[in-house]
Coordinates of C-alpha atoms in Angstrom, one line a residue:
X16 CA 12.8 -24.5 -40.0
X17 CA 8.9 -23.1 -38.6
X18 CA 9.5 -24.7 -35.0
X19 CA 12.0 -22.2 -33.9
X20 CA 9.4 -19.5 -34.4
X21 CA 6.8 -21.3 -32.3
X22 CA 9.7 -20.9 -29.4
X23 CA 10.2 -17.5 -29.8
X24 CA 6.4 -17.5 -29.2
X25 CA 6.8 -19.7 -26.2
X26 CA 9.6 -18.0 -24.6
X27 CA 7.8 -14.2 -25.0
X28 CA 4.6 -15.5 -23.7
X29 CA 7.0 -17.3 -20.3
X30 CA 8.9 -13.5 -20.1
X31 CA 5.0 -12.1 -19.9
X32 CA 4.3 -14.0 -17.7
X33 CA 7.7 -13.9 -15.3
X34 CA 7.3 -10.0 -15.7
X35 CA 2.8 -10.2 -15.3
X36 CA 4.2 -11.5 -11.6
X37 CA 7.0 -9.7 -10.7
X38 CA 5.1 -6.5 -11.8
X39 CA 1.9 -7.5 -9.1
X40 CA 4.9 -8.3 -6.4
X41 CA 6.5 -5.0 -6.6
X42 CA 2.8 -3.4 -6.2
X43 CA 1.9 -5.2 -3.8
X44 CA 4.5 -4.4 -1.8
X45 CA 5.0 -0.7 -2.5
X46 CA 1.3 -1.1 -1.5
X47 CA 1.8 -2.3 2.4
X48 CA 4.1 -0.3 2.6
X49 CA 2.1 3.9 1.8
X50 CA -1.0 1.7 4.3
X51 CA 2.1 1.4 7.0
X52 CA 3.2 5.2 6.4
X53 CA -0.3 6.8 6.4
X54 CA -1.2 4.5 9.6
X55 CA 2.4 6.4 10.9
X56 CA 1.5 9.6 10.0
X57 CA -2.0 9.6 11.9
X58 CA -0.8 8.7 15.0
X59 CA 2.3 11.6 15.4
X60 CA 0.8 14.8 17.2
X61 CA -0.9 17.8 14.9
X62 CA 1.6 20.4 17.4
X63 CA 3.6 20.3 20.4
X64 CA 0.6 21.7 22.8
X65 CA -2.5 19.6 21.2
X66 CA -2.8 16.7 23.4
X67 CA -5.6 14.3 22.9
X68 CA -7.9 13.5 26.4
X69 CA -10.2 11.4 27.6
X70 CA -12.6 13.9 26.5
X71 CA -11.4 15.3 23.4
X72 CA -11.4 11.2 22.5
X73 CA -14.7 11.0 23.2
X74 CA -16.4 13.7 21.7
X75 CA -14.0 12.2 18.7
X76 CA -15.6 9.0 18.7
X77 CA -19.6 11.3 18.9
X78 CA -18.7 12.3 15.6
X79 CA -18.3 9.1 14.4
X80 CA -21.2 7.8 15.9

């Protein structure tokens, strides 16, 4: 009668592995979604009057160097 006790341990281990894998997949997908929303937010202009022209881009590039 002690065999079912060891089977329960294996079952719990398999459940934990399955849940861990699922949680890892959710974290991966959600982090990719957050990364894509951050890049989309940075490409939008800050206001209607703001225009990023060539000389402004050159100035921004000089700040990074």
